[in-house]
Amino acid sequence: MKHIAFGPEDSADSLRVVDGPVPVPGPGEVLIEVDYAGVNRPDLLQRSGKYPPPPGASPVLGLEVSGRIAALGPGSDPWRVGEAVCALTPGGGYAEFCKTPAGQVLPMPSGMTPGQAAGMPETWFTVWANLVDLGRLAPGERVLVHGGSSGIGLAAIDLARLRGAQCFVTVGDEEKARFCQVFGAHATIDYRKEDFVARVQELTAGEGVDVVLDMVGGDYIPRNLSVLRRDGRLVIIALQRGARAEIDFNVVMRNRLVITGSTMRPRTTPEKTQIRDALRREVWPACAAGRIRTHVHATFPMAEAREAHKLMESGRHVGKIVLQVSG
Ligand SMILES: NC(=O)c1ccc[n+]([C@@H]2O[C@H](COP(=O)([O-])OP(=O)(O)OC[C@H]3O[C@@H](n4cnc5c(N)ncnc54)[C@H](OP(=O)(O)O)[C@@H]3O)[C@@H](O)[C@H]2O)c1
C-alpha cells in the first residue's frame, strides 16, 4: 500500500509517498481502507520528534481517518466488512490502509461528507475528554477557549452550545474572529490586540469563567487562573508557549481552582472506548440533527501532504485540513 513517510530532517518537504506492507489487524482491531485522513498539529509535533508514537503504534503519521472496514481481527465485533466508518487511530492514518482498535471506531456520522468525518475523531475525542470529563462543563456555565478557530476550537464552540454553556474564544485576527462569531462563539478576543484577562472580566461583569480550555500554556497559565471564578477548572491540552509558569497558589486556594489537562494518544484503549461510547451517545445524534458542523478549510491529495503541513505551519487555516487518500 502507499503511505506517507517523513524525515530524517524536520521539514514539511520531507513528506513523501512510499510503498509498504498493508497492516494486519490483531485481536480486537479492524483494518480500514482509508478515504480521507485528518491532519492535526500533533502530526507536526511527531514529525519534529516531540510527540513520539506510543509503544506498538504505527510510526506513520495520522491520528484520524474515514473510510470502510476492510478486514476484522479476532473479536472485533460489532463491525462488518464494507461498513462506512470514521476512527481515532494510534497512528498510521496517512496511508491507504490503517488498523485501529474496534473500540475507537464510530459509524460515519450522518449529515457529514467522508472528508468532514475524517476531521472529527481526534478533535471530538479530545474536546469531549477535556471539556466534559475533566472540565465538567455544565449548562449555564461559561468557558474560555484559546485558539477558537482551530479544529479543536470550533469543536469546543459546538460542544459548549450543545451543553448550554456560553463560549468565549481567543483568535489571532479579525477574519478568524468573524468566522468564530458566525460559528456560534458568544464573544471573540483578538489575543494580538487585546488583553484576554481584561476582556473576560469586562464580558462577565467581573465574574470570570467556569472553565478555560488552554492550548497555549507558558505565561497564559497564571493569566488563565486569574479569569476563573470560584470552583473554576483550567484544562491544559497543549503548551505552545512553554511548559513552565510561575503561579500564585493563593489564587488556587482562595477560589478552590482545579488545574488539570491531558493528552489523548497515551490513553489506554478502554479509556478511548469510553469516550467513543459517550460521543456515539451524545454527539452523533446531534450530527444527524445538524447541530454539529465540521469546517474543512482545505483538502489535499495524499501525495501533497507536504502542502497540508505547510498550510498548518502557516496558521492561515480555520478549522480542519484533510488529506484525500482514495477516490
Ligand atoms: N492534548 C491533546 O490530546 C490534543 C489533541 C489534539 C490537539 N491538541 C492541541 O490542540 C491545539 C489545536 O490543535 P489543532 O490540530 O486544531 O491545531 P491548529 O488548527 O493548528 O490550532 C492551533 C491554534 O493555536 C492558536 N494559538 C497559537 N498561539 C496562541 C496564543 N498565543 N493565544 C491564543 N491562541 C493561540 C492558534 O490561533 P490563531 O490561528 O488564531 O493564531 C490556532 O487556533 C494544538 O496545540 C494541538 O497540539 C492537543
mmCIF file of C-alpha atoms and ligand atoms in Angstrom:
data_model
loop_
_atom_site.group_PDB
_atom_site.id
_atom_site.type_symbol
_atom_site.label_atom_id
_atom_site.label_comp_id
_atom_site.label_asym_id
_atom_site.label_seq_id
_atom_site.Cartn_x
_atom_site.Cartn_y
_atom_site.Cartn_z
ATOM 1 C CA MET A 1 0.000 0.000 0.000
ATOM 2 C CA LYS A 2 1.016 3.632 -0.353
ATOM 3 C CA HIS A 3 1.641 5.726 2.727
ATOM 4 C CA ILE A 4 3.404 8.952 3.696
ATOM 5 C CA ALA A 5 6.913 8.811 5.142
ATOM 6 C CA PHE A 6 8.829 11.730 6.670
ATOM 7 C CA GLY A 7 12.327 12.694 7.814
ATOM 8 C CA PRO A 8 15.156 12.452 8.518
ATOM 9 C CA GLU A 9 15.127 16.277 8.703
ATOM 10 C CA ASP A 10 12.138 18.019 10.337
ATOM 11 C CA SER A 11 10.571 19.660 7.319
ATOM 12 C CA ALA A 12 7.237 19.505 5.504
ATOM 13 C CA ASP A 13 9.250 18.967 2.317
ATOM 14 C CA SER A 14 10.439 15.606 3.666
ATOM 15 C CA LEU A 15 6.872 14.212 3.395
ATOM 16 C CA ARG A 16 6.731 11.727 0.509
ATOM 17 C CA VAL A 17 4.688 8.792 -0.784
ATOM 18 C CA VAL A 18 6.324 5.382 -0.304
ATOM 19 C CA ASP A 19 5.216 1.731 -0.585
ATOM 20 C CA GLY A 20 4.884 -0.555 2.416
ATOM 21 C CA PRO A 21 3.015 -3.610 3.694
ATOM 22 C CA VAL A 22 -0.710 -3.465 4.483
ATOM 23 C CA PRO A 23 -1.127 -3.678 8.303
ATOM 24 C CA VAL A 24 -2.671 -6.880 9.659
ATOM 25 C CA PRO A 25 -5.400 -6.294 12.290
ATOM 26 C CA GLY A 26 -4.730 -8.135 15.544
ATOM 27 C CA PRO A 27 -7.230 -9.240 18.217
ATOM 28 C CA GLY A 28 -9.857 -6.547 18.811
ATOM 29 C CA GLU A 29 -8.648 -4.474 15.842
ATOM 30 C CA VAL A 30 -10.153 -3.555 12.484
ATOM 31 C CA LEU A 31 -8.454 -2.648 9.212
ATOM 32 C CA ILE A 32 -9.866 0.440 7.495
ATOM 33 C CA GLU A 33 -9.461 1.222 3.796
ATOM 34 C CA VAL A 34 -8.847 4.944 4.151
ATOM 35 C CA ASP A 35 -10.729 7.522 2.052
ATOM 36 C CA TYR A 36 -9.653 10.637 3.996
ATOM 37 C CA ALA A 37 -7.207 11.334 6.831
ATOM 38 C CA GLY A 38 -7.321 14.343 9.166
ATOM 39 C CA VAL A 39 -4.207 16.497 9.652
ATOM 40 C CA ASN A 40 -3.589 17.673 13.220
ATOM 41 C CA ARG A 41 -0.983 19.842 14.917
ATOM 42 C CA PRO A 42 0.254 16.801 16.881
ATOM 43 C CA ASP A 43 1.303 15.334 13.465
ATOM 44 C CA LEU A 44 3.686 18.292 13.091
ATOM 45 C CA LEU A 45 4.986 17.643 16.606
ATOM 46 C CA GLN A 46 5.511 13.945 15.775
ATOM 47 C CA ARG A 47 7.367 14.922 12.606
ATOM 48 C CA SER A 48 9.726 17.024 14.728
ATOM 49 C CA GLY A 49 10.288 14.192 17.239
ATOM 50 C CA LYS A 50 8.336 15.905 20.057
ATOM 51 C CA TYR A 51 5.302 13.571 20.088
ATOM 52 C CA PRO A 52 6.579 10.017 19.582
ATOM 53 C CA PRO A 53 4.043 7.263 18.874
ATOM 54 C CA PRO A 54 3.273 5.096 21.934
ATOM 55 C CA PRO A 55 4.848 1.604 22.025
ATOM 56 C CA GLY A 56 3.338 -0.684 19.396
ATOM 57 C CA ALA A 57 1.699 2.148 17.402
ATOM 58 C CA SER A 58 2.426 2.689 13.709
ATOM 59 C CA PRO A 59 5.253 5.179 13.153
ATOM 60 C CA VAL A 60 3.287 6.559 10.178
ATOM 61 C CA LEU A 61 1.592 9.938 10.797
ATOM 62 C CA GLY A 62 -2.185 10.241 11.056
ATOM 63 C CA LEU A 63 -4.475 10.131 14.119
ATOM 64 C CA GLU A 64 -7.906 10.051 12.435
ATOM 65 C CA VAL A 65 -9.442 8.621 9.274
ATOM 66 C CA SER A 66 -12.670 7.917 7.460
ATOM 67 C CA GLY A 67 -13.237 5.013 5.097
ATOM 68 C CA ARG A 68 -14.626 1.497 5.010
ATOM 69 C CA ILE A 69 -13.927 -1.571 7.135
ATOM 70 C CA ALA A 70 -11.673 -3.806 5.008
ATOM 71 C CA ALA A 71 -10.911 -6.643 7.446
ATOM 72 C CA LEU A 72 -11.590 -7.686 11.025
ATOM 73 C CA GLY A 73 -9.180 -9.061 13.588
ATOM 74 C CA PRO A 74 -10.479 -11.713 16.001
ATOM 75 C CA GLY A 75 -13.039 -10.318 18.463
ATOM 76 C CA SER A 76 -13.647 -7.009 16.684
ATOM 77 C CA ASP A 77 -17.456 -7.233 16.752
ATOM 78 C CA PRO A 78 -19.786 -5.471 16.042
ATOM 79 C CA TRP A 79 -18.178 -4.025 12.896
ATOM 80 C CA ARG A 80 -18.783 -5.578 9.461
ATOM 81 C CA VAL A 81 -16.600 -5.538 6.352
ATOM 82 C CA GLY A 82 -17.725 -2.761 3.990
ATOM 83 C CA GLU A 83 -19.258 -0.534 6.720
ATOM 84 C CA ALA A 84 -18.574 3.198 6.336
ATOM 85 C CA VAL A 85 -16.817 4.474 9.462
ATOM 86 C CA CYS A 86 -14.504 7.068 10.928
ATOM 87 C CA ALA A 87 -11.968 6.318 13.640
ATOM 88 C CA LEU A 88 -9.384 7.578 16.078
ATOM 89 C CA THR A 89 -6.155 5.734 15.292
ATOM 90 C CA PRO A 90 -2.993 5.115 17.321
ATOM 91 C CA GLY A 91 -1.128 6.399 14.209
ATOM 92 C CA GLY A 92 -0.894 5.284 10.602
ATOM 93 C CA GLY A 93 -3.722 7.368 9.136
ATOM 94 C CA TYR A 94 -1.712 8.871 6.241
ATOM 95 C CA ALA A 95 -1.989 5.565 4.358
ATOM 96 C CA GLU A 96 -4.255 3.565 2.079
ATOM 97 C CA PHE A 97 -4.960 1.110 4.922
ATOM 98 C CA CYS A 98 -4.864 1.727 8.661
ATOM 99 C CA LYS A 99 -5.567 -0.550 11.618
ATOM 100 C CA THR A 100 -7.100 0.626 14.865
ATOM 101 C CA PRO A 101 -8.833 -0.879 17.925
ATOM 102 C CA ALA A 102 -12.522 -1.608 17.219
ATOM 103 C CA GLY A 103 -13.429 0.463 20.309
ATOM 104 C CA GLN A 104 -12.096 3.617 18.639
ATOM 105 C CA VAL A 105 -14.352 3.306 15.585
ATOM 106 C CA LEU A 106 -17.593 5.219 15.039
ATOM 107 C CA PRO A 107 -20.186 4.916 12.299
ATOM 108 C CA MET A 108 -19.952 7.573 9.578
ATOM 109 C CA PRO A 109 -21.856 10.496 11.135
ATOM 110 C CA SER A 110 -24.980 11.326 9.168
ATOM 111 C CA GLY A 111 -25.010 14.712 7.520
ATOM 112 C CA MET A 112 -21.210 14.756 7.099
ATOM 113 C CA THR A 113 -19.173 14.140 3.966
ATOM 114 C CA PRO A 114 -16.393 11.498 4.282
ATOM 115 C CA GLY A 115 -13.874 14.378 4.268
ATOM 116 C CA GLN A 116 -15.628 16.121 7.166
ATOM 117 C CA ALA A 117 -15.972 12.806 9.033
ATOM 118 C CA ALA A 118 -12.192 12.255 8.834
ATOM 119 C CA GLY A 119 -11.726 15.541 10.679
ATOM 120 C CA MET A 120 -13.920 14.573 13.632
ATOM 121 C CA PRO A 121 -12.376 11.790 15.756
ATOM 122 C CA GLU A 122 -9.130 13.358 17.066
ATOM 123 C CA THR A 123 -10.858 16.690 17.612
ATOM 124 C CA TRP A 124 -14.017 15.373 19.252
ATOM 125 C CA PHE A 125 -12.336 12.714 21.418
ATOM 126 C CA THR A 126 -10.032 15.495 22.694
ATOM 127 C CA VAL A 127 -12.707 18.109 23.243
ATOM 128 C CA TRP A 128 -15.097 15.688 24.964
ATOM 129 C CA ALA A 129 -12.411 14.234 27.250
ATOM 130 C CA ASN A 130 -11.193 17.683 28.276
ATOM 131 C CA LEU A 131 -14.304 19.877 28.391
ATOM 132 C CA VAL A 132 -16.765 17.294 29.693
ATOM 133 C CA ASP A 133 -14.834 14.559 31.540
ATOM 134 C CA LEU A 134 -12.108 16.763 33.055
ATOM 135 C CA GLY A 135 -13.628 20.251 32.729
ATOM 136 C CA ARG A 136 -17.145 19.152 33.848
ATOM 137 C CA LEU A 137 -18.637 21.938 31.723
ATOM 138 C CA ALA A 138 -22.281 22.274 32.802
ATOM 139 C CA PRO A 139 -25.340 24.046 31.373
ATOM 140 C CA GLY A 140 -25.380 27.764 32.153
ATOM 141 C CA GLU A 141 -21.615 27.917 32.721
ATOM 142 C CA ARG A 142 -19.059 29.995 30.806
ATOM 143 C CA VAL A 143 -15.955 28.666 29.073
ATOM 144 C CA LEU A 144 -12.952 30.458 27.572
ATOM 145 C CA VAL A 145 -11.380 28.526 24.680
ATOM 146 C CA HIS A 146 -7.992 29.617 23.374
ATOM 147 C CA GLY A 147 -7.396 29.076 19.639
ATOM 148 C CA GLY A 148 -11.105 29.361 18.816
ATOM 149 C CA SER A 149 -10.633 28.955 15.052
ATOM 150 C CA SER A 150 -8.537 25.769 15.291
ATOM 151 C CA GLY A 151 -10.083 22.377 14.592
ATOM 152 C CA ILE A 152 -10.208 21.861 18.360
ATOM 153 C CA GLY A 153 -11.566 25.381 18.984
ATOM 154 C CA LEU A 154 -14.507 25.093 16.571
ATOM 155 C CA ALA A 155 -15.491 21.716 18.041
ATOM 156 C CA ALA A 156 -15.304 23.294 21.525
ATOM 157 C CA ILE A 157 -17.697 26.058 20.386
ATOM 158 C CA ASP A 158 -20.166 23.413 19.147
ATOM 159 C CA LEU A 159 -19.795 21.325 22.309
ATOM 160 C CA ALA A 160 -20.334 24.346 24.574
ATOM 161 C CA ARG A 161 -23.519 25.178 22.657
ATOM 162 C CA LEU A 162 -24.649 21.551 22.854
ATOM 163 C CA ARG A 163 -24.225 21.662 26.646
ATOM 164 C CA GLY A 164 -25.956 25.027 27.028
ATOM 165 C CA ALA A 165 -22.780 26.901 28.049
ATOM 166 C CA GLN A 166 -21.512 30.323 26.927
ATOM 167 C CA CYS A 167 -18.279 30.195 24.943
ATOM 168 C CA PHE A 168 -15.685 32.985 24.606
ATOM 169 C CA VAL A 169 -12.712 32.370 22.309
ATOM 170 C CA THR A 170 -9.341 33.938 21.584
ATOM 171 C CA VAL A 171 -8.262 34.357 17.956
ATOM 172 C CA GLY A 172 -5.269 35.838 16.135
ATOM 173 C CA ASP A 173 -7.001 38.097 13.591
ATOM 174 C CA GLU A 174 -10.266 39.752 12.573
ATOM 175 C CA GLU A 175 -11.168 37.229 9.896
ATOM 176 C CA LYS A 176 -10.905 34.375 12.399
ATOM 177 C CA ALA A 177 -12.942 36.436 14.873
ATOM 178 C CA ARG A 178 -15.731 36.902 12.328
ATOM 179 C CA PHE A 179 -15.672 33.201 11.484
ATOM 180 C CA CYS A 180 -15.970 32.180 15.153
ATOM 181 C CA GLN A 181 -18.811 34.642 15.757
ATOM 182 C CA VAL A 182 -20.799 33.230 12.841
ATOM 183 C CA PHE A 183 -19.925 29.708 14.032
ATOM 184 C CA GLY A 184 -21.522 30.461 17.400
ATOM 185 C CA ALA A 185 -18.947 31.901 19.835
ATOM 186 C CA HIS A 186 -20.601 34.347 22.247
ATOM 187 C CA ALA A 187 -17.609 36.687 22.063
ATOM 188 C CA THR A 188 -14.172 36.724 20.444
ATOM 189 C CA ILE A 189 -10.972 38.242 21.829
ATOM 190 C CA ASP A 190 -8.114 39.147 19.481
ATOM 191 C CA TYR A 191 -5.144 37.996 21.545
ATOM 192 C CA ARG A 192 -2.707 40.020 19.446
ATOM 193 C CA LYS A 193 -4.527 43.307 20.182
ATOM 194 C CA GLU A 194 -6.384 42.765 23.459
ATOM 195 C CA ASP A 195 -5.547 41.523 26.941
ATOM 196 C CA PHE A 196 -7.766 38.454 27.263
ATOM 197 C CA VAL A 197 -7.867 38.759 31.067
ATOM 198 C CA ALA A 198 -9.271 42.300 30.940
ATOM 199 C CA ARG A 199 -11.720 41.361 28.158
ATOM 200 C CA VAL A 200 -13.072 38.337 30.021
ATOM 201 C CA GLN A 201 -13.615 40.440 33.143
ATOM 202 C CA GLU A 202 -15.420 43.021 31.010
ATOM 203 C CA LEU A 203 -17.568 40.398 29.243
ATOM 204 C CA THR A 204 -18.585 38.752 32.513
ATOM 205 C CA ALA A 205 -19.041 41.881 34.654
ATOM 206 C CA GLY A 206 -16.011 40.830 36.694
ATOM 207 C CA GLU A 207 -17.300 37.325 37.473
ATOM 208 C CA GLY A 208 -14.923 35.345 35.250
ATOM 209 C CA VAL A 209 -15.478 31.961 33.593
ATOM 210 C CA ASP A 210 -16.013 28.455 34.953
ATOM 211 C CA VAL A 211 -13.660 26.617 32.594
ATOM 212 C CA VAL A 212 -10.631 27.563 30.485
ATOM 213 C CA LEU A 213 -9.528 25.205 27.683
ATOM 214 C CA ASP A 214 -5.892 26.122 27.074
ATOM 215 C CA MET A 215 -3.644 25.088 24.174
ATOM 216 C CA VAL A 216 -1.095 27.859 24.761
ATOM 217 C CA GLY A 217 0.488 27.342 28.208
ATOM 218 C CA GLY A 218 3.565 29.297 29.357
ATOM 219 C CA ASP A 219 2.647 32.786 30.545
ATOM 220 C CA TYR A 220 -1.045 32.056 29.751
ATOM 221 C CA ILE A 221 -1.239 29.704 32.756
ATOM 222 C CA PRO A 222 -1.319 32.319 35.570
ATOM 223 C CA ARG A 223 -3.490 34.574 33.392
ATOM 224 C CA ASN A 224 -5.938 31.701 32.847
ATOM 225 C CA LEU A 225 -6.158 31.172 36.607
ATOM 226 C CA SER A 226 -6.954 34.845 37.099
ATOM 227 C CA VAL A 227 -10.068 34.661 34.887
ATOM 228 C CA LEU A 228 -11.517 31.614 36.647
ATOM 229 C CA ARG A 229 -14.334 32.130 39.097
ATOM 230 C CA ARG A 230 -14.749 30.121 42.295
ATOM 231 C CA ASP A 231 -14.526 26.326 41.703
ATOM 232 C CA GLY A 232 -13.202 27.015 38.186
ATOM 233 C CA ARG A 233 -11.293 24.449 36.145
ATOM 234 C CA LEU A 234 -8.225 25.068 33.971
ATOM 235 C CA VAL A 235 -7.777 22.286 31.405
ATOM 236 C CA ILE A 236 -4.471 22.294 29.514
ATOM 237 C CA ILE A 237 -4.211 20.396 26.219
ATOM 238 C CA ALA A 238 -1.076 21.920 24.661
ATOM 239 C CA LEU A 239 1.864 24.116 25.631
ATOM 240 C CA GLN A 240 2.673 26.111 22.509
ATOM 241 C CA ARG A 241 4.267 28.867 24.640
ATOM 242 C CA GLY A 242 6.105 26.587 27.022
ATOM 243 C CA ALA A 243 5.647 24.064 29.811
ATOM 244 C CA ARG A 244 6.760 26.283 32.710
ATOM 245 C CA ALA A 245 4.977 29.044 34.562
ATOM 246 C CA GLU A 246 5.091 30.836 37.889
ATOM 247 C CA ILE A 247 1.803 30.581 39.741
ATOM 248 C CA ASP A 248 0.499 32.334 42.830
ATOM 249 C CA PHE A 249 -1.153 29.375 44.549
ATOM 250 C CA ASN A 250 -3.099 31.728 46.816
ATOM 251 C CA VAL A 251 -5.444 32.165 43.845
ATOM 252 C CA VAL A 252 -5.876 28.399 43.620
ATOM 253 C CA MET A 253 -6.712 28.097 47.339
ATOM 254 C CA ARG A 254 -8.883 31.184 47.531
ATOM 255 C CA ASN A 255 -11.025 30.194 44.579
ATOM 256 C CA ARG A 256 -10.806 26.387 45.012
ATOM 257 C CA LEU A 257 -9.463 26.035 41.457
ATOM 258 C CA VAL A 258 -8.637 22.791 39.680
ATOM 259 C CA ILE A 259 -5.649 22.669 37.311
ATOM 260 C CA THR A 260 -5.742 19.645 35.044
ATOM 261 C CA GLY A 261 -5.030 18.566 31.476
ATOM 262 C CA SER A 262 -4.440 15.549 29.281
ATOM 263 C CA THR A 263 -3.117 14.173 26.023
ATOM 264 C CA MET A 264 -5.227 11.749 24.028
ATOM 265 C CA ARG A 265 -2.644 9.494 22.439
ATOM 266 C CA PRO A 266 -1.187 7.741 25.524
ATOM 267 C CA ARG A 267 -4.630 6.883 26.920
ATOM 268 C CA THR A 268 -5.493 3.164 27.035
ATOM 269 C CA THR A 269 -7.879 1.607 24.524
ATOM 270 C CA PRO A 270 -10.578 1.032 27.222
ATOM 271 C CA GLU A 271 -10.366 4.744 28.135
ATOM 272 C CA LYS A 272 -10.697 5.753 24.485
ATOM 273 C CA THR A 273 -13.590 3.316 24.075
ATOM 274 C CA GLN A 274 -15.433 5.033 26.944
ATOM 275 C CA ILE A 275 -15.006 8.379 25.180
ATOM 276 C CA ARG A 276 -16.105 6.794 21.883
ATOM 277 C CA ASP A 277 -19.262 5.492 23.584
ATOM 278 C CA ALA A 278 -20.044 8.944 25.017
ATOM 279 C CA LEU A 279 -19.575 10.577 21.596
ATOM 280 C CA ARG A 280 -21.831 7.992 19.969
ATOM 281 C CA ARG A 281 -24.496 8.576 22.602
ATOM 282 C CA GLU A 282 -24.291 12.374 22.980
ATOM 283 C CA VAL A 283 -22.710 13.866 19.851
ATOM 284 C CA TRP A 284 -23.528 11.576 16.899
ATOM 285 C CA PRO A 285 -27.322 12.153 17.239
ATOM 286 C CA ALA A 286 -26.605 15.911 17.252
ATOM 287 C CA CYS A 287 -24.697 15.458 13.959
ATOM 288 C CA ALA A 288 -27.745 13.768 12.470
ATOM 289 C CA ALA A 289 -29.863 16.697 13.710
ATOM 290 C CA GLY A 290 -27.483 19.178 12.007
ATOM 291 C CA ARG A 291 -26.332 20.662 15.323
ATOM 292 C CA ILE A 292 -22.642 19.792 14.851
ATOM 293 C CA ARG A 293 -20.550 21.147 11.994
ATOM 294 C CA THR A 294 -17.040 20.268 10.816
ATOM 295 C CA HIS A 295 -15.444 23.066 8.844
ATOM 296 C CA VAL A 296 -12.868 21.729 6.376
ATOM 297 C CA HIS A 297 -10.599 24.585 5.327
ATOM 298 C CA ALA A 298 -8.697 22.621 2.676
ATOM 299 C CA THR A 299 -8.421 19.116 1.219
ATOM 300 C CA PHE A 300 -5.166 17.926 -0.359
ATOM 301 C CA PRO A 301 -4.480 14.688 -2.271
ATOM 302 C CA MET A 302 -2.324 12.404 -0.083
ATOM 303 C CA ALA A 303 0.600 12.948 -2.464
ATOM 304 C CA GLU A 304 0.521 16.652 -1.474
ATOM 305 C CA ALA A 305 0.725 16.011 2.278
ATOM 306 C CA ARG A 306 3.684 18.409 2.407
ATOM 307 C CA GLU A 307 1.389 21.265 1.277
ATOM 308 C CA ALA A 308 -1.090 20.326 4.011
ATOM 309 C CA HIS A 309 1.670 20.552 6.640
ATOM 310 C CA LYS A 310 2.895 23.873 5.222
ATOM 311 C CA LEU A 311 -0.616 25.289 5.463
ATOM 312 C CA MET A 312 -0.920 24.182 9.103
ATOM 313 C CA GLU A 313 2.520 25.636 9.865
ATOM 314 C CA SER A 314 1.421 28.962 8.354
ATOM 315 C CA GLY A 315 -1.560 29.186 10.737
ATOM 316 C CA ARG A 316 -3.693 30.652 7.913
ATOM 317 C CA HIS A 317 -6.312 27.898 8.158
ATOM 318 C CA VAL A 318 -9.613 27.904 10.010
ATOM 319 C CA GLY A 319 -10.881 24.506 11.204
ATOM 320 C CA LYS A 320 -9.651 21.272 9.699
ATOM 321 C CA ILE A 321 -7.181 20.276 6.987
ATOM 322 C CA VAL A 322 -7.691 16.809 5.455
ATOM 323 C CA LEU A 323 -5.895 14.505 3.031
ATOM 324 C CA GLN A 324 -7.809 12.667 0.327
ATOM 325 C CA VAL A 325 -6.296 9.195 0.215
ATOM 326 C CA SER A 326 -8.533 7.405 -2.321
ATOM 327 C CA GLY A 327 -11.277 8.228 -4.781
HETATM 328 N N1 LIG B 1 -3.989 17.165 24.382
HETATM 329 C C1 LIG B 1 -4.442 16.514 23.327
HETATM 330 O O1 LIG B 1 -4.830 15.352 23.403
HETATM 331 C C2 LIG B 1 -4.506 17.223 21.997
HETATM 332 C C3 LIG B 1 -5.089 16.576 20.887
HETATM 333 C C4 LIG B 1 -5.187 17.289 19.688
HETATM 334 C C5 LIG B 1 -4.683 18.580 19.584
HETATM 335 N N2 LIG B 1 -4.083 19.137 20.685
HETATM 336 C C6 LIG B 1 -3.545 20.507 20.615
HETATM 337 O O2 LIG B 1 -4.633 21.388 20.417
HETATM 338 C C7 LIG B 1 -4.192 22.509 19.635
HETATM 339 C C8 LIG B 1 -5.116 22.668 18.434
HETATM 340 O O3 LIG B 1 -4.919 21.591 17.561
HETATM 341 P P1 LIG B 1 -5.320 21.701 16.030
HETATM 342 O O4 LIG B 1 -4.916 20.432 15.392
HETATM 343 O O5 LIG B 1 -6.746 22.118 15.965
HETATM 344 O O6 LIG B 1 -4.283 22.832 15.553
HETATM 345 P P2 LIG B 1 -4.375 24.225 14.823
HETATM 346 O O7 LIG B 1 -5.604 24.264 13.954
HETATM 347 O O8 LIG B 1 -3.091 24.482 14.168
HETATM 348 O O9 LIG B 1 -4.534 25.257 16.034
HETATM 349 C C9 LIG B 1 -3.534 25.918 16.746
HETATM 350 C C10 LIG B 1 -4.219 27.085 17.423
HETATM 351 O O10 LIG B 1 -3.391 27.668 18.434
HETATM 352 C C11 LIG B 1 -3.755 29.038 18.498
HETATM 353 N N3 LIG B 1 -2.767 29.858 19.179
HETATM 354 C C12 LIG B 1 -1.427 29.869 18.997
HETATM 355 N N4 LIG B 1 -0.852 30.795 19.816
HETATM 356 C C13 LIG B 1 -1.864 31.369 20.508
HETATM 357 C C14 LIG B 1 -1.928 32.379 21.506
HETATM 358 N N5 LIG B 1 -0.826 32.991 21.953
HETATM 359 N N6 LIG B 1 -3.147 32.726 22.020
HETATM 360 C C15 LIG B 1 -4.266 32.100 21.592
HETATM 361 N N7 LIG B 1 -4.261 31.132 20.654
HETATM 362 C C16 LIG B 1 -3.079 30.774 20.121
HETATM 363 C C17 LIG B 1 -3.886 29.436 17.041
HETATM 364 O O11 LIG B 1 -4.636 30.635 16.957
HETATM 365 P P3 LIG B 1 -4.554 31.660 15.699
HETATM 366 O O12 LIG B 1 -4.524 30.830 14.446
HETATM 367 O O13 LIG B 1 -5.793 32.462 15.831
HETATM 368 O O14 LIG B 1 -3.292 32.464 15.888
HETATM 369 C C18 LIG B 1 -4.610 28.206 16.470
HETATM 370 O O15 LIG B 1 -6.012 28.383 16.541
HETATM 371 C C19 LIG B 1 -2.741 22.240 19.223
HETATM 372 O O16 LIG B 1 -1.888 22.966 20.083
HETATM 373 C C20 LIG B 1 -2.592 20.740 19.443
HETATM 374 O O17 LIG B 1 -1.275 20.353 19.750
HETATM 375 C C21 LIG B 1 -3.994 18.503 21.874
#
